Amino acid sequence: MVDSSQQATDLEWMDQALALASLGMFSTSPNPRVGCVLVKDGALVGSGWHQQAGGDHAEVMALKEAGQAAQGATAYITLEPCNHHGRTPPCSEALVKAGVARAVVAIEDPDPRTAGMGIARLTQAGIDVGLGVGADLARELNIGFIHRQQTGRPWLRLKLAASLDGRATGPDGHSQWITSEQARADGHRWRARACAVLTGINTVLADDPLLTARLDDTTQPIKQPIRVILDSHGKVPKHAKIFQCEAPVWVISTVERPGWFDATSSDWIQWHQLDADPHGRVDLEGLVYWLGQQELNEVHIEAGPTLSGAFLGAGFIDEVLLYQAPTFLGAGEPMVALPEIKRFDQRMRMSCVDVQPVGPDQCLRLRWPNHHDPVKT
């Protein structure tokens, strides 16, 4: 039994481990974001965070920093230590060999290669293991990784920007810019934390976006998300701006790649042909599970009202980011088109789990009621 004083101490050190884990927000995919601190006699002796796939895990970084001081220490870890050989050896074995006396773990690893076995290995070695400290924050930090392991598909986050009367464009078709510069900068942070940013061909043809994550206010390492274009019939032009930046681009289509695409020498541009639905468009169910097979944890969707509505109507959106500007447009395109809804009692009910002012605008975070409530960040 851990007394209240020890609980408070454990939470304090776990908060430090979670802060370290968040430093990998923009760089660790497809791996989870993990932090670790080693404490002995009330003092920090080692710390680490996972920075990128293939690099040292958080526990290994902390053990290297601690050296011999790790023996008899307590390890605070935001995710269960891995128990399998991947790009790196098992962290559970590293902790055992270092002689750690106690481990406080926020949450179990849902990866079936570990899933409780890391904790079991520590326990078998005589290490006292506590579980659940800082669990809510730890889950939120890795919501995409957890969701992919549990469902086989990424966490899909839909970003919308609209006026108070729900318009995505004005009556003349103009949409730049409904929301403020601060809201657009905040949107780039959400892009940066995602494994991929997905849009539709109509958005590419109309707006010619780059879809990169551009952050001016962080020193954290950034791994550019994969830009995914849903282009069912192969309409994307070779001169599109999205191809002019050396960050990965995947074109998802139902048709074979065109000749000009075969001639490109850019290995960071890929064409993937997937199955069509009965209407001849890329089958969304097949797409989302295919994206999961590509080890994408979080997919950030910035698309027009038709594609946004299609994802919502199919039930694949897990979270909505709605940037709402304090303005009325009166007419124009809606932010989503939901042809499936014919009656009031068919309305989609979401829960507002967070509201934040962003410059003159506000950002609403919405999830389905059956999703666990997030911790506000």
mmCIF file of C-alpha atoms in Angstrom:
data_model
loop_
_atom_site.group_PDB
_atom_site.id
_atom_site.type_symbol
_atom_site.label_atom_id
_atom_site.label_comp_id
_atom_site.label_asym_id
_atom_site.label_seq_id
_atom_site.Cartn_x
_atom_site.Cartn_y
_atom_site.Cartn_z
ATOM 1 C CA MET A 1 0.000 0.000 0.000
ATOM 2 C CA VAL A 2 1.392 3.406 -1.021
ATOM 3 C CA ASP A 3 0.635 6.145 1.522
ATOM 4 C CA SER A 4 -0.663 9.611 0.572
ATOM 5 C CA SER A 5 2.762 11.209 0.922
ATOM 6 C CA GLN A 6 4.305 8.671 -1.452
ATOM 7 C CA GLN A 7 1.406 9.126 -3.875
ATOM 8 C CA ALA A 8 2.059 12.863 -4.009
ATOM 9 C CA THR A 9 5.771 12.253 -4.569
ATOM 10 C CA ASP A 10 5.060 9.724 -7.301
ATOM 11 C CA LEU A 11 2.724 12.135 -9.086
ATOM 12 C CA GLU A 12 5.310 14.919 -8.910
ATOM 13 C CA TRP A 13 8.013 12.788 -10.526
ATOM 14 C CA MET A 14 5.582 11.327 -13.070
ATOM 15 C CA ASP A 15 4.641 14.867 -14.102
ATOM 16 C CA GLN A 16 8.310 15.415 -14.938
ATOM 17 C CA ALA A 17 8.391 12.211 -16.970
ATOM 18 C CA LEU A 18 5.253 13.279 -18.852
ATOM 19 C CA ALA A 19 6.776 16.676 -19.591
ATOM 20 C CA LEU A 20 9.802 14.893 -21.071
ATOM 21 C CA ALA A 21 7.561 12.615 -23.129
ATOM 22 C CA SER A 22 5.820 15.640 -24.631
ATOM 23 C CA LEU A 23 9.152 16.797 -26.085
ATOM 24 C CA GLY A 24 8.712 14.025 -28.648
ATOM 25 C CA MET A 25 5.294 15.325 -29.699
ATOM 26 C CA PHE A 26 6.411 16.109 -33.256
ATOM 27 C CA SER A 27 9.086 13.493 -33.893
ATOM 28 C CA THR A 28 8.512 9.980 -32.500
ATOM 29 C CA SER A 29 6.030 8.472 -34.958
ATOM 30 C CA PRO A 30 5.276 5.669 -35.480
ATOM 31 C CA ASN A 31 6.546 5.034 -31.947
ATOM 32 C CA PRO A 32 4.774 6.318 -28.828
ATOM 33 C CA ARG A 33 5.869 9.414 -26.915
ATOM 34 C CA VAL A 34 7.587 8.236 -23.727
ATOM 35 C CA GLY A 35 9.475 9.918 -20.901
ATOM 36 C CA CYS A 36 11.412 8.459 -17.964
ATOM 37 C CA VAL A 37 13.063 9.820 -14.845
ATOM 38 C CA LEU A 38 15.221 7.903 -12.356
ATOM 39 C CA VAL A 39 15.095 9.005 -8.732
ATOM 40 C CA LYS A 40 17.273 7.866 -5.823
ATOM 41 C CA ASP A 41 17.144 9.127 -2.252
ATOM 42 C CA GLY A 42 14.778 11.892 -3.367
ATOM 43 C CA ALA A 43 17.116 13.215 -6.072
ATOM 44 C CA LEU A 44 16.982 12.994 -9.845
ATOM 45 C CA VAL A 45 19.816 10.800 -11.136
ATOM 46 C CA GLY A 46 18.761 10.240 -14.748
ATOM 47 C CA SER A 47 16.183 11.349 -17.300
ATOM 48 C CA GLY A 48 15.333 10.718 -20.909
ATOM 49 C CA TRP A 49 12.675 10.874 -23.600
ATOM 50 C CA HIS A 50 12.166 9.015 -26.839
ATOM 51 C CA GLN A 51 13.087 11.299 -29.719
ATOM 52 C CA GLN A 52 12.676 9.238 -32.880
ATOM 53 C CA ALA A 53 12.072 5.711 -34.133
ATOM 54 C CA GLY A 54 15.318 3.752 -34.110
ATOM 55 C CA GLY A 55 16.853 5.956 -31.413
ATOM 56 C CA ASP A 56 17.266 5.168 -27.737
ATOM 57 C CA HIS A 57 14.068 4.699 -25.776
ATOM 58 C CA ALA A 58 13.395 6.958 -22.804
ATOM 59 C CA GLU A 59 14.425 4.320 -20.248
ATOM 60 C CA VAL A 60 17.753 3.686 -21.967
ATOM 61 C CA MET A 61 18.551 7.394 -22.125
ATOM 62 C CA ALA A 62 17.782 7.776 -18.414
ATOM 63 C CA LEU A 63 19.859 4.703 -17.494
ATOM 64 C CA LYS A 64 22.844 5.971 -19.490
ATOM 65 C CA GLU A 65 22.681 9.305 -17.694
ATOM 66 C CA ALA A 66 22.338 7.675 -14.269
ATOM 67 C CA GLY A 67 25.098 5.096 -14.680
ATOM 68 C CA GLN A 68 25.744 3.214 -11.431
ATOM 69 C CA ALA A 69 23.294 5.466 -9.596
ATOM 70 C CA ALA A 70 20.452 3.567 -11.291
ATOM 71 C CA GLN A 71 20.990 0.649 -8.901
ATOM 72 C CA GLY A 72 18.320 0.848 -6.212
ATOM 73 C CA ALA A 73 16.574 3.797 -7.893
ATOM 74 C CA THR A 74 12.915 4.296 -8.717
ATOM 75 C CA ALA A 75 12.021 4.629 -12.406
ATOM 76 C CA TYR A 76 9.025 6.766 -13.373
ATOM 77 C CA ILE A 77 7.934 5.785 -16.883
ATOM 78 C CA THR A 78 4.965 7.130 -18.847
ATOM 79 C CA LEU A 79 4.397 3.866 -20.759
ATOM 80 C CA GLU A 80 5.079 0.247 -19.863
ATOM 81 C CA PRO A 81 8.675 -0.678 -20.821
ATOM 82 C CA CYS A 82 8.801 -2.633 -24.068
ATOM 83 C CA ASN A 83 9.467 -6.350 -23.761
ATOM 84 C CA HIS A 84 10.376 -7.228 -27.346
ATOM 85 C CA HIS A 85 13.297 -6.862 -29.727
ATOM 86 C CA GLY A 86 12.457 -4.232 -32.337
ATOM 87 C CA ARG A 87 14.809 -1.567 -33.609
ATOM 88 C CA THR A 88 16.248 -1.610 -30.076
ATOM 89 C CA PRO A 89 16.527 -4.252 -27.296
ATOM 90 C CA PRO A 90 13.802 -4.599 -24.612
ATOM 91 C CA CYS A 91 13.737 -1.766 -22.077
ATOM 92 C CA SER A 92 12.378 -4.146 -19.430
ATOM 93 C CA GLU A 93 15.644 -6.104 -19.578
ATOM 94 C CA ALA A 94 17.702 -2.913 -19.411
ATOM 95 C CA LEU A 95 15.915 -1.855 -16.211
ATOM 96 C CA VAL A 96 16.412 -5.300 -14.665
ATOM 97 C CA LYS A 97 20.133 -5.350 -15.500
ATOM 98 C CA ALA A 98 20.584 -1.853 -14.091
ATOM 99 C CA GLY A 99 19.240 -2.998 -10.704
ATOM 100 C CA VAL A 100 16.293 -0.616 -10.482
ATOM 101 C CA ALA A 101 14.406 -1.293 -7.242
ATOM 102 C CA ARG A 102 11.013 0.198 -8.072
ATOM 103 C CA ALA A 103 9.116 1.198 -11.201
ATOM 104 C CA VAL A 104 6.099 3.512 -11.385
ATOM 105 C CA VAL A 105 4.353 3.123 -14.752
ATOM 106 C CA ALA A 106 1.556 5.391 -15.974
ATOM 107 C CA ILE A 107 -0.184 2.992 -18.392
ATOM 108 C CA GLU A 108 0.251 -0.434 -19.947
ATOM 109 C CA ASP A 109 1.524 -0.665 -23.515
ATOM 110 C CA PRO A 110 -1.326 -1.839 -25.807
ATOM 111 C CA ASP A 111 1.167 -3.216 -28.336
ATOM 112 C CA PRO A 112 0.546 -6.999 -28.238
ATOM 113 C CA ARG A 113 4.309 -7.581 -28.273
ATOM 114 C CA THR A 114 4.456 -6.039 -24.784
ATOM 115 C CA ALA A 115 0.892 -5.692 -23.369
ATOM 116 C CA GLY A 116 1.571 -6.462 -19.708
ATOM 117 C CA MET A 117 4.653 -8.581 -20.343
ATOM 118 C CA GLY A 118 7.032 -5.701 -19.650
ATOM 119 C CA ILE A 119 5.507 -5.196 -16.213
ATOM 120 C CA ALA A 120 5.508 -8.955 -15.638
ATOM 121 C CA ARG A 121 9.230 -9.122 -16.454
ATOM 122 C CA LEU A 122 10.000 -6.393 -13.913
ATOM 123 C CA THR A 123 7.884 -8.115 -11.274
ATOM 124 C CA GLN A 124 9.554 -11.468 -11.909
ATOM 125 C CA ALA A 125 12.908 -9.794 -11.279
ATOM 126 C CA GLY A 126 11.748 -8.589 -7.863
ATOM 127 C CA ILE A 127 11.135 -4.979 -8.892
ATOM 128 C CA ASP A 128 8.229 -3.342 -7.083
ATOM 129 C CA VAL A 129 5.855 -2.040 -9.795
ATOM 130 C CA GLY A 130 3.120 0.571 -9.408
ATOM 131 C CA LEU A 131 0.643 1.267 -12.208
ATOM 132 C CA GLY A 132 -1.748 4.120 -12.988
ATOM 133 C CA VAL A 133 -0.001 7.272 -11.769
ATOM 134 C CA GLY A 134 -0.607 10.013 -14.368
ATOM 135 C CA ALA A 135 -2.625 7.591 -16.497
ATOM 136 C CA ASP A 136 -5.036 10.132 -18.014
ATOM 137 C CA LEU A 137 -2.279 12.413 -19.271
ATOM 138 C CA ALA A 138 -0.246 9.477 -20.519
ATOM 139 C CA ARG A 139 -3.189 8.133 -22.529
ATOM 140 C CA GLU A 140 -3.912 11.533 -24.017
ATOM 141 C CA LEU A 141 -0.291 11.954 -25.029
ATOM 142 C CA ASN A 142 -0.426 8.719 -27.037
ATOM 143 C CA ILE A 143 -4.085 8.605 -28.002
ATOM 144 C CA GLY A 144 -3.273 7.788 -31.627
ATOM 145 C CA PHE A 145 -0.804 5.015 -30.828
ATOM 146 C CA ILE A 146 -3.231 3.442 -28.350
ATOM 147 C CA HIS A 147 -6.154 3.735 -30.755
ATOM 148 C CA ARG A 148 -4.204 2.116 -33.610
ATOM 149 C CA GLN A 149 -3.129 -0.786 -31.432
ATOM 150 C CA GLN A 150 -6.688 -1.342 -30.200
ATOM 151 C CA THR A 151 -8.644 -0.825 -33.446
ATOM 152 C CA GLY A 152 -6.187 -1.257 -36.303
ATOM 153 C CA ARG A 153 -6.756 2.268 -37.617
ATOM 154 C CA PRO A 154 -5.363 5.707 -36.816
ATOM 155 C CA TRP A 155 -7.001 8.322 -34.642
ATOM 156 C CA LEU A 156 -8.648 10.593 -37.221
ATOM 157 C CA ARG A 157 -8.786 14.265 -36.291
ATOM 158 C CA LEU A 158 -10.878 16.552 -38.523
ATOM 159 C CA LYS A 159 -9.933 20.217 -38.603
ATOM 160 C CA LEU A 160 -12.649 22.701 -39.561
ATOM 161 C CA ALA A 161 -12.690 26.494 -39.768
ATOM 162 C CA ALA A 162 -15.984 28.331 -39.961
ATOM 163 C CA SER A 163 -17.954 31.456 -39.199
ATOM 164 C CA LEU A 164 -20.512 31.612 -36.401
ATOM 165 C CA ASP A 165 -23.201 30.570 -38.891
ATOM 166 C CA GLY A 166 -21.175 27.516 -39.949
ATOM 167 C CA ARG A 167 -19.872 28.761 -43.295
ATOM 168 C CA ALA A 168 -16.516 27.612 -44.674
ATOM 169 C CA THR A 169 -16.564 30.169 -47.502
ATOM 170 C CA GLY A 170 -18.215 33.484 -48.164
ATOM 171 C CA PRO A 171 -21.024 33.977 -50.698
ATOM 172 C CA ASP A 172 -18.373 34.763 -53.336
ATOM 173 C CA GLY A 173 -16.481 31.537 -52.635
ATOM 174 C CA HIS A 174 -13.584 33.195 -50.819
ATOM 175 C CA SER A 175 -12.276 31.400 -47.714
ATOM 176 C CA GLN A 176 -8.877 32.981 -47.000
ATOM 177 C CA TRP A 177 -8.965 33.791 -44.278
ATOM 178 C CA ILE A 178 -12.028 33.117 -42.145
ATOM 179 C CA THR A 179 -9.969 32.590 -38.989
ATOM 180 C CA SER A 180 -7.025 34.527 -37.614
ATOM 181 C CA GLU A 181 -3.284 34.113 -37.987
ATOM 182 C CA GLN A 182 -3.171 32.766 -34.430
ATOM 183 C CA ALA A 183 -5.728 30.075 -35.281
ATOM 184 C CA ARG A 184 -3.775 29.053 -38.366
ATOM 185 C CA ALA A 185 -0.575 28.816 -36.301
ATOM 186 C CA ASP A 186 -2.386 26.620 -33.784
ATOM 187 C CA GLY A 187 -3.559 24.422 -36.647
ATOM 188 C CA HIS A 188 0.055 23.937 -37.705
ATOM 189 C CA ARG A 189 0.851 22.539 -34.256
ATOM 190 C CA TRP A 190 -1.873 19.949 -34.715
ATOM 191 C CA ARG A 191 -0.483 19.140 -38.149
ATOM 192 C CA ALA A 192 2.983 18.705 -36.667
ATOM 193 C CA ARG A 193 1.873 16.164 -34.057
ATOM 194 C CA ALA A 194 0.121 14.031 -36.690
ATOM 195 C CA CYS A 195 1.741 11.237 -38.674
ATOM 196 C CA ALA A 196 -0.113 12.396 -41.788
ATOM 197 C CA VAL A 197 -2.161 15.327 -43.072
ATOM 198 C CA LEU A 198 -4.936 14.211 -45.421
ATOM 199 C CA THR A 199 -6.851 16.262 -47.958
ATOM 200 C CA GLY A 200 -8.942 15.709 -51.086
ATOM 201 C CA ILE A 201 -8.144 16.402 -54.713
ATOM 202 C CA ASN A 202 -10.706 19.228 -54.880
ATOM 203 C CA THR A 203 -8.818 21.109 -52.163
ATOM 204 C CA VAL A 204 -5.538 20.592 -54.036
ATOM 205 C CA LEU A 205 -7.059 21.883 -57.287
ATOM 206 C CA ALA A 206 -8.798 24.844 -55.629
ATOM 207 C CA ASP A 207 -6.220 26.004 -53.052
ATOM 208 C CA ASP A 208 -2.931 24.382 -54.157
ATOM 209 C CA PRO A 209 -1.764 23.958 -50.538
ATOM 210 C CA LEU A 210 1.638 22.833 -49.252
ATOM 211 C CA LEU A 211 0.160 21.081 -46.175
ATOM 212 C CA THR A 212 3.486 21.097 -44.343
ATOM 213 C CA ALA A 213 3.760 21.822 -40.624
ATOM 214 C CA ARG A 214 5.370 25.218 -40.148
ATOM 215 C CA LEU A 215 6.210 26.158 -36.563
ATOM 216 C CA ASP A 216 8.168 29.259 -35.620
ATOM 217 C CA ASP A 217 7.776 29.012 -31.851
ATOM 218 C CA THR A 218 9.340 25.665 -30.948
ATOM 219 C CA THR A 219 12.813 24.204 -30.568
ATOM 220 C CA GLN A 220 11.436 20.656 -30.506
ATOM 221 C CA PRO A 221 12.466 18.364 -33.363
ATOM 222 C CA ILE A 222 9.821 18.131 -36.092
ATOM 223 C CA LYS A 223 9.261 15.154 -38.358
ATOM 224 C CA GLN A 224 7.182 16.468 -41.243
ATOM 225 C CA PRO A 225 3.895 14.568 -41.555
ATOM 226 C CA ILE A 226 3.160 12.617 -44.708
ATOM 227 C CA ARG A 227 0.880 14.646 -46.990
ATOM 228 C CA VAL A 228 -1.912 12.354 -48.239
ATOM 229 C CA ILE A 229 -4.051 13.318 -51.247
ATOM 230 C CA LEU A 230 -7.266 11.394 -51.772
ATOM 231 C CA ASP A 231 -7.527 11.461 -55.571
ATOM 232 C CA SER A 232 -9.926 8.738 -56.710
ATOM 233 C CA HIS A 233 -9.654 9.380 -60.440
ATOM 234 C CA GLY A 234 -6.060 10.564 -60.806
ATOM 235 C CA LYS A 235 -6.660 14.267 -61.428
ATOM 236 C CA VAL A 236 -3.695 15.658 -59.476
ATOM 237 C CA PRO A 237 -1.495 17.843 -61.715
ATOM 238 C CA LYS A 238 2.237 17.306 -61.749
ATOM 239 C CA HIS A 239 2.840 21.014 -61.123
ATOM 240 C CA ALA A 240 0.879 21.015 -57.832
ATOM 241 C CA LYS A 241 2.678 22.932 -55.096
ATOM 242 C CA ILE A 242 2.466 19.944 -52.764
ATOM 243 C CA PHE A 243 5.050 18.145 -54.943
ATOM 244 C CA GLN A 244 7.520 21.035 -54.760
ATOM 245 C CA CYS A 245 8.521 20.501 -51.113
ATOM 246 C CA GLU A 246 10.714 17.574 -50.102
ATOM 247 C CA ALA A 247 8.369 16.149 -47.504
ATOM 248 C CA PRO A 248 6.608 12.818 -48.129
ATOM 249 C CA VAL A 249 3.502 12.800 -50.348
ATOM 250 C CA TRP A 250 1.177 9.837 -50.882
ATOM 251 C CA VAL A 251 -1.434 9.993 -53.630
ATOM 252 C CA ILE A 252 -4.271 7.544 -52.911
ATOM 253 C CA SER A 253 -6.314 6.616 -55.972
ATOM 254 C CA THR A 254 -8.458 3.896 -57.518
ATOM 255 C CA VAL A 255 -6.593 4.133 -60.837
ATOM 256 C CA GLU A 256 -3.038 3.395 -61.920
ATOM 257 C CA ARG A 257 -0.509 6.177 -61.680
ATOM 258 C CA PRO A 258 -0.149 8.386 -64.762
ATOM 259 C CA GLY A 259 2.903 8.390 -67.015
ATOM 260 C CA TRP A 260 4.242 11.681 -65.694
ATOM 261 C CA PHE A 261 4.294 10.163 -62.205
ATOM 262 C CA ASP A 262 6.419 7.240 -63.389
ATOM 263 C CA ALA A 263 8.946 9.744 -64.709
ATOM 264 C CA THR A 264 9.482 11.457 -61.360
ATOM 265 C CA SER A 265 12.761 10.763 -59.604
ATOM 266 C CA SER A 266 11.489 11.815 -56.175
ATOM 267 C CA ASP A 267 11.464 8.812 -53.845
ATOM 268 C CA TRP A 268 9.448 10.808 -51.304
ATOM 269 C CA ILE A 269 6.417 10.862 -53.642
ATOM 270 C CA GLN A 270 4.351 7.661 -53.770
ATOM 271 C CA TRP A 271 1.221 6.560 -55.629
ATOM 272 C CA HIS A 272 -1.003 3.947 -53.967
ATOM 273 C CA GLN A 273 -3.920 2.295 -55.738
ATOM 274 C CA LEU A 274 -6.676 1.143 -53.374
ATOM 275 C CA ASP A 275 -10.117 -0.371 -53.886
ATOM 276 C CA ALA A 276 -13.069 1.738 -54.970
ATOM 277 C CA ASP A 277 -16.452 1.970 -53.267
ATOM 278 C CA PRO A 278 -19.708 1.419 -55.239
ATOM 279 C CA HIS A 279 -19.551 5.058 -56.391
ATOM 280 C CA GLY A 280 -16.058 4.714 -57.861
ATOM 281 C CA ARG A 281 -14.345 6.675 -55.096
ATOM 282 C CA VAL A 282 -11.618 5.412 -52.773
ATOM 283 C CA ASP A 283 -13.334 3.172 -50.229
ATOM 284 C CA LEU A 284 -12.979 5.005 -46.918
ATOM 285 C CA GLU A 285 -13.165 1.914 -44.734
ATOM 286 C CA GLY A 286 -10.431 0.220 -46.718
ATOM 287 C CA LEU A 287 -8.421 3.445 -46.617
ATOM 288 C CA VAL A 288 -8.473 3.965 -42.841
ATOM 289 C CA TYR A 289 -7.411 0.399 -42.087
ATOM 290 C CA TRP A 290 -4.727 0.591 -44.785
ATOM 291 C CA LEU A 291 -3.417 3.752 -43.097
ATOM 292 C CA GLY A 292 -3.277 1.801 -39.839
ATOM 293 C CA GLN A 293 -1.240 -0.897 -41.550
ATOM 294 C CA GLN A 294 1.239 1.824 -42.553
ATOM 295 C CA GLU A 295 1.754 2.505 -38.809
ATOM 296 C CA LEU A 296 0.110 5.928 -38.819
ATOM 297 C CA ASN A 297 -1.057 6.854 -35.324
ATOM 298 C CA GLU A 298 -2.772 10.204 -35.854
ATOM 299 C CA VAL A 299 -4.157 11.473 -39.159
ATOM 300 C CA HIS A 300 -5.078 15.150 -39.393
ATOM 301 C CA ILE A 301 -7.760 15.836 -42.014
ATOM 302 C CA GLU A 302 -8.035 19.229 -43.721
ATOM 303 C CA ALA A 303 -10.506 18.825 -46.552
ATOM 304 C CA GLY A 304 -13.525 20.403 -48.212
ATOM 305 C CA PRO A 305 -17.106 19.994 -46.985
ATOM 306 C CA THR A 306 -17.855 16.933 -49.125
ATOM 307 C CA LEU A 307 -14.900 14.793 -48.025
ATOM 308 C CA SER A 308 -15.156 16.034 -44.436
ATOM 309 C CA GLY A 309 -18.821 15.092 -44.424
ATOM 310 C CA ALA A 310 -18.067 11.699 -45.947
ATOM 311 C CA PHE A 311 -15.603 10.843 -43.170
ATOM 312 C CA LEU A 312 -18.047 12.033 -40.507
ATOM 313 C CA GLY A 313 -20.957 10.205 -42.088
ATOM 314 C CA ALA A 314 -18.932 6.977 -42.277
ATOM 315 C CA GLY A 315 -18.226 7.191 -38.542
ATOM 316 C CA PHE A 316 -14.435 7.321 -38.845
ATOM 317 C CA ILE A 317 -13.785 10.733 -37.268
ATOM 318 C CA ASP A 318 -12.622 10.426 -33.661
ATOM 319 C CA GLU A 319 -12.094 14.102 -32.893
ATOM 320 C CA VAL A 320 -13.058 17.442 -34.422
ATOM 321 C CA LEU A 321 -11.064 20.661 -34.078
ATOM 322 C CA LEU A 322 -13.451 23.485 -34.892
ATOM 323 C CA TYR A 323 -11.886 26.930 -35.227
ATOM 324 C CA GLN A 324 -14.765 29.369 -35.051
ATOM 325 C CA ALA A 325 -14.355 33.011 -36.054
ATOM 326 C CA PRO A 326 -16.561 35.690 -34.446
ATOM 327 C CA THR A 327 -18.168 36.637 -37.749
ATOM 328 C CA PHE A 328 -21.290 35.926 -39.809
ATOM 329 C CA LEU A 329 -21.083 35.257 -43.543
ATOM 330 C CA GLY A 330 -24.758 34.773 -44.307
ATOM 331 C CA ALA A 331 -24.179 32.485 -47.297
ATOM 332 C CA GLY A 332 -21.522 30.253 -48.779
ATOM 333 C CA GLU A 333 -20.443 26.630 -48.466
ATOM 334 C CA PRO A 334 -21.135 24.835 -45.185
ATOM 335 C CA MET A 335 -18.156 23.529 -43.225
ATOM 336 C CA VAL A 336 -19.402 19.938 -43.755
ATOM 337 C CA ALA A 337 -21.904 18.367 -46.144
ATOM 338 C CA LEU A 338 -23.819 15.510 -44.549
ATOM 339 C CA PRO A 339 -26.262 14.128 -47.114
ATOM 340 C CA GLU A 340 -26.973 11.122 -44.900
ATOM 341 C CA ILE A 341 -28.850 13.269 -42.370
ATOM 342 C CA LYS A 342 -32.485 13.670 -43.438
ATOM 343 C CA ARG A 343 -34.242 14.179 -40.092
ATOM 344 C CA PHE A 344 -33.556 16.043 -36.866
ATOM 345 C CA ASP A 345 -33.396 12.814 -34.857
ATOM 346 C CA GLN A 346 -30.495 11.625 -37.055
ATOM 347 C CA ARG A 347 -28.258 14.456 -35.876
ATOM 348 C CA MET A 348 -24.728 13.600 -34.801
ATOM 349 C CA ARG A 349 -24.225 14.399 -31.137
ATOM 350 C CA MET A 350 -20.687 15.167 -30.017
ATOM 351 C CA SER A 351 -19.308 16.270 -26.677
ATOM 352 C CA CYS A 352 -17.294 19.458 -26.358
ATOM 353 C CA VAL A 353 -14.297 18.337 -24.318
ATOM 354 C CA ASP A 354 -12.291 21.551 -24.483
ATOM 355 C CA VAL A 355 -12.705 25.173 -25.544
ATOM 356 C CA GLN A 356 -9.722 27.463 -25.922
ATOM 357 C CA PRO A 357 -9.490 31.086 -27.118
ATOM 358 C CA VAL A 358 -7.068 31.391 -30.037
ATOM 359 C CA GLY A 359 -6.498 35.042 -30.840
ATOM 360 C CA PRO A 360 -9.929 36.513 -31.641
ATOM 361 C CA ASP A 361 -11.278 33.033 -32.449
ATOM 362 C CA GLN A 362 -12.070 29.968 -30.357
ATOM 363 C CA CYS A 363 -11.124 26.332 -30.856
ATOM 364 C CA LEU A 364 -13.623 23.677 -29.832
ATOM 365 C CA ARG A 365 -12.416 20.101 -29.388
ATOM 366 C CA LEU A 366 -15.244 17.660 -29.952
ATOM 367 C CA ARG A 367 -15.408 13.909 -29.444
ATOM 368 C CA TRP A 368 -18.097 11.274 -29.419
ATOM 369 C CA PRO A 369 -19.573 10.701 -25.942
ATOM 370 C CA ASN A 370 -18.243 7.127 -25.791
ATOM 371 C CA HIS A 371 -14.614 8.316 -26.061
ATOM 372 C CA HIS A 372 -12.930 8.925 -22.720
ATOM 373 C CA ASP A 373 -12.717 12.554 -21.673
ATOM 374 C CA PRO A 374 -9.324 14.036 -22.493
ATOM 375 C CA VAL A 375 -7.084 15.921 -20.144
ATOM 376 C CA LYS A 376 -6.972 19.557 -21.192
ATOM 377 C CA THR A 377 -3.602 20.610 -22.590
#
